[in-house]
Short mmCIF file of C-alpha atoms in Angstrom, two decimals:
data_model
loop_
_atom_site.label_atom_id
_atom_site.label_comp_id
_atom_site.label_asym_id
_atom_site.label_seq_id
_atom_site.Cartn_x
_atom_site.Cartn_y
_atom_site.Cartn_z
CA MET A 292 0.00 0.00 0.00
CA ALA A 293 1.07 3.58 -0.61
CA PHE A 294 -0.24 4.67 2.79
CA GLN A 295 -0.32 3.06 6.21
CA LYS A 296 -1.34 4.34 9.64
CA PRO A 297 1.43 6.18 11.54
CA THR A 298 3.60 4.14 13.89
CA GLY A 299 2.06 3.92 17.34
CA THR A 300 -1.52 4.45 16.19
CA GLN A 301 -4.33 2.01 15.46
CA ASP A 302 -7.51 1.69 13.44
CA LEU A 303 -10.49 0.78 15.61
CA LEU A 304 -12.65 -1.26 13.26
CA PRO A 305 -16.28 -2.38 13.54
CA GLY A 306 -16.42 -5.22 16.03
CA MET A 307 -13.75 -3.55 18.20
CA VAL A 308 -15.38 -0.12 18.25
CA GLU A 309 -18.44 -1.55 19.96
CA LYS A 310 -16.23 -2.71 22.84
CA TRP A 311 -14.81 0.78 23.16
CA GLN A 312 -18.30 2.26 23.13
CA TYR A 313 -19.30 -0.11 25.92
CA VAL A 314 -16.30 0.94 28.05
CA GLU A 315 -16.90 4.63 27.35
CA GLN A 316 -20.59 4.32 28.21
CA LYS A 317 -19.66 2.65 31.49
CA ALA A 318 -17.42 5.63 32.25
CA ARG A 319 -20.17 8.12 31.41
CA ASP A 320 -22.75 6.30 33.50
CA LEU A 321 -20.37 6.10 36.44
CA CYS A 322 -19.67 9.83 36.25
CA ARG A 323 -23.40 10.52 36.18
CA ARG A 324 -23.81 8.56 39.41
CA PHE A 325 -20.83 10.35 41.01
CA ASN A 326 -22.14 13.74 39.72
CA TYR A 327 -19.23 14.58 37.40
CA ARG A 328 -20.07 16.63 34.29
CA GLU A 329 -18.37 16.23 30.93
CA ILE A 330 -15.89 18.80 29.61
CA ARG A 331 -14.29 18.81 26.15
CA THR A 332 -11.08 20.76 25.62
CA PRO A 333 -8.95 21.34 22.47
CA LEU A 334 -6.64 18.62 21.19
CA PHE A 335 -3.80 21.15 21.14
CA GLU A 336 -2.83 23.95 23.52
CA GLN A 337 -0.03 26.46 23.91
CA THR A 338 3.17 24.54 24.59
CA ASP A 339 3.94 26.56 27.71
CA LEU A 340 0.76 25.28 29.37
CA PHE A 341 2.21 21.77 29.48
CA VAL A 342 5.73 22.93 30.34
CA ARG A 343 4.41 24.88 33.35
CA GLY A 344 1.64 22.48 34.25
CA VAL A 345 3.16 19.03 33.70
CA GLY A 346 6.71 20.07 34.64
CA ASP A 347 9.86 20.67 32.63
CA THR A 348 11.70 17.77 34.35
CA THR A 349 9.17 15.14 33.30
CA ASP A 350 9.71 12.64 30.51
CA ILE A 351 6.58 14.01 28.84
CA VAL A 352 7.98 17.51 28.42
CA GLU A 353 11.59 16.48 27.86
CA LYS A 354 11.05 13.69 25.31
CA GLU A 355 7.49 12.92 24.34
CA MET A 356 5.47 15.98 23.29
CA TYR A 357 4.29 16.55 19.73
CA THR A 358 5.14 20.24 19.38
CA PHE A 359 4.85 22.45 16.31
CA ASN A 360 4.72 26.10 15.31
CA ASP A 361 1.41 27.20 13.79
CA LYS A 362 1.08 29.67 10.92
CA GLY A 363 1.30 32.53 13.42
CA ASP A 364 4.66 31.11 14.60
CA ARG A 365 3.15 30.22 17.99
CA SER A 366 4.40 27.06 19.66
CA MET A 367 1.54 24.56 20.04
CA THR A 368 1.50 21.01 21.42
CA LEU A 369 -0.91 18.12 20.96
CA ARG A 370 -2.16 17.41 24.46
CA PRO A 371 -0.03 14.70 26.13
CA GLU A 372 -2.40 14.41 29.12
CA GLY A 373 -5.80 15.73 30.14
CA THR A 374 -5.39 17.63 33.40
CA ALA A 375 -3.52 20.74 32.21
CA GLY A 376 -6.14 21.54 29.54
CA VAL A 377 -9.01 21.04 31.98
CA VAL A 378 -7.30 23.31 34.53
CA ARG A 379 -6.80 25.95 31.82
CA ALA A 380 -10.50 25.75 30.91
CA TYR A 381 -11.46 25.92 34.59
CA VAL A 382 -9.46 29.14 34.97
CA GLU A 383 -10.30 30.76 31.63
CA ASN A 384 -14.03 30.17 32.00
CA LYS A 385 -14.05 31.15 35.69
CA LEU A 386 -15.62 27.90 36.83
CA TYR A 387 -14.09 28.65 40.23
CA GLY A 388 -16.94 31.13 40.67
CA GLU A 389 -19.43 28.29 41.06
CA PRO A 390 -20.70 27.82 44.63
CA ASP A 391 -20.08 24.06 44.67
CA VAL A 392 -17.07 21.86 43.96
CA SER A 393 -16.45 21.70 40.21
CA LYS A 394 -16.49 18.00 39.28
CA LEU A 395 -15.60 17.35 35.63
CA TYR A 396 -14.74 14.38 33.42
CA TYR A 397 -13.30 13.89 29.94
CA ILE A 398 -12.84 11.09 27.43
CA GLY A 399 -10.56 11.59 24.45
CA PRO A 400 -7.25 11.12 22.62
CA MET A 401 -3.83 12.15 23.94
CA PHE A 402 -0.49 12.18 22.12
CA ARG A 403 3.01 11.20 23.24
CA TYR A 404 6.04 10.18 21.20
CA GLU A 405 6.89 6.92 22.96
CA ARG A 406 8.21 3.52 21.93
CA PRO A 407 5.07 1.54 21.06
CA GLN A 408 4.45 -1.66 23.02
CA ALA A 409 1.53 -3.59 24.48
CA GLY A 410 -1.01 -1.07 25.74
CA ARG A 411 1.15 1.93 24.81
CA TYR A 412 0.50 4.02 21.71
CA ARG A 413 1.54 7.43 20.41
CA GLN A 414 -2.09 8.34 20.03
CA PHE A 415 -3.92 6.90 23.02
CA HIS A 416 -7.17 7.58 24.84
CA GLN A 417 -7.88 8.49 28.42
CA PHE A 418 -10.89 8.66 30.66
CA GLY A 419 -10.29 11.11 33.47
CA VAL A 420 -11.99 13.11 36.17
CA GLU A 421 -10.96 16.33 37.89
CA ALA A 422 -12.44 17.92 41.04
CA PHE A 423 -11.66 21.51 42.02
CA GLY A 424 -12.27 23.57 45.12
CA ALA A 425 -12.15 21.09 48.02
CA VAL A 426 -9.34 20.17 50.43
CA ASP A 427 -11.48 17.55 52.17
CA PRO A 428 -9.69 14.17 51.98
CA ALA A 429 -13.12 12.65 51.28
CA ILE A 430 -12.87 13.98 47.70
CA ASP A 431 -9.46 12.27 47.32
CA ALA A 432 -11.05 8.99 48.36
CA GLU A 433 -14.02 9.61 46.06
CA VAL A 434 -11.80 10.04 43.00
CA ILE A 435 -9.86 6.88 43.88
CA SER A 436 -13.09 4.96 44.48
CA LEU A 437 -14.49 6.10 41.12
CA GLY A 438 -11.52 4.64 39.25
CA TYR A 439 -11.66 1.49 41.35
CA GLN A 440 -15.39 1.06 40.70
CA PHE A 441 -14.87 1.62 36.96
CA CYS A 442 -12.51 -1.35 36.79
CA LYS A 443 -14.72 -3.43 39.07
CA GLU A 444 -17.92 -2.86 37.07
CA LEU A 445 -16.15 -3.81 33.84
CA GLY A 446 -15.38 -7.15 35.48
CA MET A 447 -11.60 -6.75 35.59
CA GLN A 448 -9.77 -9.19 37.85
CA GLY A 449 -6.65 -8.58 39.95
CA VAL A 450 -6.77 -4.77 39.94
CA LYS A 451 -4.63 -3.25 42.71
CA VAL A 452 -4.79 0.28 44.09
CA GLU A 453 -1.52 1.74 45.35
CA ILE A 454 -1.54 5.01 47.27
CA ASN A 455 1.04 7.34 48.77
CA SER A 456 1.44 10.87 50.02
CA VAL A 457 4.04 13.03 48.27
CA GLY A 458 3.51 15.80 50.80
CA THR A 459 3.94 19.49 49.99
CA PRO A 460 6.84 21.41 48.44
CA GLU A 461 7.97 22.24 51.98
CA THR A 462 7.99 18.66 53.28
CA ARG A 463 9.60 17.44 50.07
CA THR A 464 12.57 19.76 50.71
CA ALA A 465 13.48 17.78 53.83
CA TYR A 466 12.90 14.50 52.03
CA ARG A 467 15.05 15.64 49.11
CA GLU A 468 18.11 15.87 51.37
CA LYS A 469 17.56 12.36 52.76
CA LEU A 470 16.99 10.94 49.30
CA LEU A 471 20.09 12.59 47.83
CA ALA A 472 22.19 11.21 50.68
CA TYR A 473 20.88 7.75 49.76
CA LEU A 474 21.22 8.09 45.97
CA THR A 475 24.56 9.88 45.64
CA PRO A 476 26.78 6.88 46.55
CA MET A 477 25.13 4.79 43.82
CA LYS A 478 25.11 7.54 41.20
CA ASP A 479 27.64 5.88 38.89
CA SER A 480 25.56 2.69 38.74
CA LEU A 481 22.32 4.45 37.77
CA CYS A 482 21.04 5.08 34.26
CA LYS A 483 21.44 8.30 32.32
CA ASP A 484 17.92 9.49 33.11
CA CYS A 485 18.40 8.92 36.82
CA ASN A 486 21.59 10.97 36.79
CA SER A 487 19.81 13.77 34.95
CA ARG A 488 16.90 13.77 37.39
CA MET A 489 19.03 13.57 40.52
CA ASP A 490 20.05 17.23 40.39
CA ARG A 491 16.72 18.66 39.28
CA ASN A 492 14.07 16.41 40.83
CA PRO A 493 15.51 13.45 42.76
CA MET A 494 12.05 12.05 43.64
CA ARG A 495 11.62 11.24 39.94
CA VAL A 496 14.55 8.84 40.23
CA LEU A 497 12.27 6.52 42.22
CA ASP A 498 9.94 6.43 39.18
CA CYS A 499 12.67 4.95 36.96
CA LYS A 500 11.70 1.62 35.37
CA VAL A 501 15.33 0.66 34.56
CA ASP A 502 16.80 0.90 38.08
CA GLN A 503 13.66 0.21 40.10
CA ASP A 504 15.15 -2.87 41.77
CA LYS A 505 17.92 -0.75 43.33
CA PHE A 506 15.62 1.37 45.48
CA HIS A 507 14.07 -1.22 47.81
CA ASP A 508 15.62 0.34 50.92
CA ALA A 509 15.25 3.97 49.84
CA PRO A 510 14.08 6.34 52.59
CA SER A 511 10.29 6.69 52.67
CA ILE A 512 8.74 10.08 52.08
CA LEU A 513 6.11 9.14 54.65
CA GLU A 514 8.81 9.58 57.32
CA SER A 515 9.32 13.20 56.21
CA LEU A 516 5.67 14.28 56.27
CA ASP A 517 4.64 16.95 58.74
CA GLU A 518 1.65 16.51 61.03
CA GLU A 519 -0.83 18.10 58.61
CA CYS A 520 0.26 15.91 55.68
CA SER A 521 0.19 12.77 57.82
CA THR A 522 -3.28 13.59 59.15
CA LEU A 523 -4.66 14.18 55.66
CA PHE A 524 -3.20 10.92 54.40
CA GLU A 525 -4.64 8.98 57.33
CA LYS A 526 -8.08 10.44 56.66
CA VAL A 527 -7.87 9.46 52.98
CA LYS A 528 -7.16 5.89 54.08
CA GLN A 529 -10.05 5.97 56.56
CA HIS A 530 -12.48 7.06 53.83
CA LEU A 531 -11.21 4.28 51.56
CA ASP A 532 -11.59 1.78 54.40
CA VAL A 533 -15.26 2.60 55.01
CA MET A 534 -15.92 2.25 51.27
CA GLU A 535 -14.08 -1.10 51.34
CA VAL A 536 -11.72 -0.06 48.54
CA ASP A 537 -8.84 -2.53 48.55
CA TYR A 538 -5.54 -0.60 48.55
CA VAL A 539 -1.90 -0.85 49.61
CA VAL A 540 0.48 1.94 50.62
CA ASN A 541 3.50 2.20 48.31
CA PRO A 542 5.96 4.78 49.75
CA ARG A 543 7.99 4.80 46.50
CA LEU A 544 5.03 5.82 44.35
CA VAL A 545 5.73 9.35 43.08
CA ARG A 546 3.93 9.48 39.69
CA GLY A 547 5.55 10.95 36.57
CA LEU A 548 4.18 14.49 36.77
CA ASP A 549 5.56 17.38 38.82
CA TYR A 550 2.28 18.95 39.93
CA TYR A 551 1.20 16.40 42.55
CA THR A 552 0.86 17.26 46.25
CA HIS A 553 -0.37 15.10 49.13
CA THR A 554 -2.29 12.11 47.74
CA ALA A 555 -0.87 10.15 44.80
CA PHE A 556 -2.22 6.83 43.56
CA GLU A 557 -2.12 4.27 40.75
CA PHE A 558 -4.26 1.41 39.49
CA LYS A 559 -2.31 -1.66 38.42
CA ALA A 560 -3.26 -4.90 36.70
CA GLU A 561 -1.42 -7.88 35.30
CA GLY A 562 -1.69 -8.97 31.70
CA ILE A 563 -0.25 -6.10 29.66
CA GLY A 564 3.45 -6.86 29.76
CA ALA A 565 6.09 -4.90 31.65
CA ILE A 566 3.90 -1.81 31.94
CA ASP A 567 1.28 -2.74 34.51
CA THR A 568 -0.11 0.69 35.36
CA ILE A 569 -3.54 1.28 33.83
CA GLY A 570 -4.17 4.68 35.38
CA GLY A 571 -3.43 6.98 38.25
CA GLY A 572 -3.61 10.46 39.59
CA GLY A 573 -3.39 12.60 42.67
CA ARG A 574 -3.92 15.94 44.29
CA TYR A 575 -2.48 19.10 42.70
CA ASN A 576 -3.14 21.99 45.05
CA GLY A 577 -0.71 24.41 43.38
CA LEU A 578 -1.53 23.76 39.73
CA VAL A 579 -4.47 26.14 39.29
CA SER A 580 -2.54 29.11 40.66
CA GLY A 581 0.57 27.95 38.81
CA ILE A 582 -1.07 28.62 35.44
CA GLY A 583 -2.52 31.97 36.44
CA GLY A 584 -5.73 31.13 38.29
CA PRO A 585 -6.80 31.61 41.90
CA ASP A 586 -5.36 29.42 44.62
CA GLN A 587 -7.81 26.53 44.26
CA PRO A 588 -7.10 22.91 45.26
CA GLY A 589 -7.69 20.08 42.82
CA ILE A 590 -7.46 16.33 42.43
CA GLY A 591 -7.85 14.05 39.42
CA VAL A 592 -7.31 10.67 37.81
CA GLY A 593 -6.56 9.50 34.28
CA ILE A 594 -7.13 5.94 33.03
CA GLY A 595 -5.77 4.55 29.77
CA LEU A 596 -8.56 3.03 27.70
CA GLU A 597 -6.25 1.03 25.43
CA ARG A 598 -4.91 -0.76 28.47
CA ILE A 599 -8.40 -1.32 29.87
CA VAL A 600 -9.59 -2.91 26.60
CA LEU A 601 -6.41 -5.01 26.35
CA ILE A 602 -6.84 -6.39 29.86
CA LEU A 603 -10.51 -7.16 29.25
CA GLU A 604 -9.47 -9.19 26.19
CA LYS A 605 -6.63 -10.94 28.03
CA GLN A 606 -8.99 -11.89 30.85
CA GLN A 607 -11.58 -13.03 28.29
CA ILE A 608 -14.27 -10.80 29.79
CA GLU A 609 -17.35 -10.71 27.57
CA LEU A 610 -18.64 -7.17 27.23
CA ASN A 611 -21.89 -7.96 25.39
CA ALA A 612 -21.10 -4.82 23.46
CA GLN A 613 -22.63 -5.58 20.06
CA LYS A 614 -26.42 -5.55 20.09
CA PRO A 615 -28.24 -7.78 17.61
CA LEU A 616 -30.05 -6.33 14.62
CA ASP A 617 -33.82 -6.11 15.18
CA VAL A 618 -34.98 -6.92 11.65
CA TYR A 619 -33.48 -7.88 8.30
CA PHE A 620 -35.81 -7.37 5.32
CA VAL A 621 -35.79 -9.72 2.32
CA ALA A 622 -37.47 -8.44 -0.84
CA LEU A 623 -38.75 -10.71 -3.64
CA GLY A 624 -39.77 -8.62 -6.62
CA GLU A 625 -39.48 -5.02 -7.72
CA GLN A 626 -42.68 -3.76 -6.09
CA ALA A 627 -41.80 -5.52 -2.84
CA ASP A 628 -38.36 -3.89 -2.97
CA MET A 629 -39.92 -0.43 -3.02
CA GLU A 630 -42.27 -1.26 -0.12
CA ILE A 631 -39.32 -2.51 1.89
CA THR A 632 -37.57 0.84 1.41
CA LYS A 633 -40.62 2.41 3.06
CA GLN A 634 -40.82 -0.14 5.89
CA VAL A 635 -37.08 0.00 6.68
CA PHE A 636 -37.16 3.78 7.04
CA LYS A 637 -40.37 3.67 9.10
CA LEU A 638 -38.94 1.19 11.62
CA ARG A 639 -35.68 3.13 11.88
CA GLN A 640 -37.71 6.23 12.71
CA LEU A 641 -39.37 4.24 15.50
CA GLY A 642 -35.99 3.36 16.99
CA PHE A 643 -35.40 -0.15 15.65
CA SER A 644 -32.12 -1.30 14.08
CA VAL A 645 -32.93 -2.50 10.57
CA GLU A 646 -31.04 -3.68 7.48
CA ARG A 647 -31.87 -4.85 3.97
CA ASP A 648 -30.11 -6.19 0.89
CA TYR A 649 -28.49 -3.73 -1.54
CA LEU A 650 -26.65 -6.24 -3.75
CA GLY A 651 -29.53 -7.78 -5.67
CA ARG A 652 -28.92 -11.20 -4.14
CA LYS A 653 -31.30 -14.14 -4.22
CA MET A 654 -33.41 -15.07 -1.21
CA LYS A 655 -31.00 -17.74 0.09
CA ALA A 656 -28.07 -15.30 0.12
CA GLN A 657 -30.20 -12.65 1.82
CA MET A 658 -31.20 -15.12 4.53
CA LYS A 659 -27.53 -15.92 5.13
CA SER A 660 -26.85 -12.21 5.48
CA SER A 661 -29.60 -11.94 8.09
CA ASP A 662 -28.02 -14.79 10.02
CA ARG A 663 -24.51 -13.25 9.86
CA LEU A 664 -25.87 -9.98 11.23
CA LYS A 665 -27.55 -11.91 14.07
CA ALA A 666 -30.93 -10.37 13.32
CA ARG A 667 -33.69 -11.18 15.78
CA TYR A 668 -36.23 -11.35 12.95
CA THR A 669 -36.19 -11.74 9.20
CA ALA A 670 -39.09 -10.10 7.34
CA ILE A 671 -39.79 -11.60 3.89
CA LEU A 672 -41.94 -9.72 1.41
CA GLY A 673 -43.00 -10.87 -2.07
CA ASN A 674 -45.35 -9.21 -4.52
CA ASP A 675 -48.23 -11.57 -3.60
CA GLU A 676 -47.91 -10.72 0.11
CA LEU A 677 -47.70 -7.06 -0.83
CA GLU A 678 -51.07 -7.22 -2.60
CA ARG A 679 -52.63 -8.62 0.57
CA GLY A 680 -50.89 -6.02 2.77
CA GLU A 681 -49.05 -8.74 4.65
CA ILE A 682 -45.46 -9.85 5.31
CA ALA A 683 -43.82 -13.04 6.62
CA LEU A 684 -41.96 -12.51 9.88
CA LYS A 685 -39.53 -15.23 11.03
CA SER A 686 -37.99 -15.44 14.50
CA MET A 687 -34.35 -16.35 13.99
CA GLU A 688 -34.11 -17.73 17.53
CA THR A 689 -37.07 -20.14 17.44
CA GLY A 690 -37.57 -20.56 13.68
CA GLU A 691 -41.27 -19.72 14.09
CA GLN A 692 -42.75 -17.85 11.13
CA LEU A 693 -45.89 -15.70 11.25
CA THR A 694 -47.81 -13.71 8.70
CA VAL A 695 -48.52 -10.20 9.97
CA LYS A 696 -50.01 -7.03 8.56
CA LEU A 697 -47.49 -4.63 7.05
CA ASP A 698 -48.56 -1.78 9.28
CA GLU A 699 -48.22 -3.93 12.42
CA ILE A 700 -44.61 -5.14 12.11
CA HIS A 701 -43.45 -2.79 14.84
CA LEU A 702 -45.92 -4.40 17.27
CA LYS A 703 -44.46 -7.87 16.71
CA ILE A 704 -40.74 -7.13 17.15
CA VAL A 705 -40.72 -5.26 20.43
#
């Protein structure tokens, strides 16, 4: 072929798309029950939004962003994650003026230049929620429980929730000194990325996938938390406990973004190769003010839909995503063909899913088509039946065939 899809992207074809729609509908229904409202932001933003929001020491900003200059010579970037754009919209549209907590969700594509592998693409899709305006640890637990319930209701097995507190910029200063004292003696044995991060953001070293096995006895940030941070973290755990959300504390969990404060968490599942994280998030109390808004707290989560769908397939979880066709019409004769055009459109207007033959095939081939499409009923109309105002209606499940009036088909297929 002259053209193929770009590396790290995929075509979602009929048969697979229905599974995605099922997963997305589950996300939307869950957000309705948790009272989160949908927001849709641009696929590209000013580059500086992600540099300031995500952090200039992150892999995303350093290596992975799709950045370009537009025709006005402005630097733009395809969004690599969802939070920064939602925060920008929250500030620009003054949603902080609302009297209640702003609870928002999004579903859409993100873009990162990464090495493609199982569950990782350069164009990928995320479902995420963001909540602004509350410091109550109950909202932290709510966001975690929403992601946990999403996986649970899809039927996923073996999902683990890992949580940690990354404290505040002030408490991290004390932890930074302890961590550097631990890391410096092993500096020569660490990878290039670890050495680069050690001077600018040593906590990110703990997020390294190459040298992860070297940090088992690293000092825990939980030991550097002040009383306020410790109290907030304990309350988050208490809220999770009463909701019976199964979690473990992972003191090395730091997440790959610079904006997190206090609560950080990840959802993990086996079955997608070396990368086992399917989503995660945390609190970001300084992010709104950091991009020019008022000092409003926030917390969010992002979940990778490619990884969700992959795990569902690996675990052989049946989604029942593709609904059967209600009726397939078979026409025998030119006059019957015209009447079927009328009946097909009429039933579609009434909300039924309907199909007919467009290839001029004989009755046997049309019946096979009805069977392939898993139609509940096959309606067969010849010119003789048309003169009597009747049509043969066959149940494809039982094989029973009835003769019904043309204007009463909709009453028989409910």
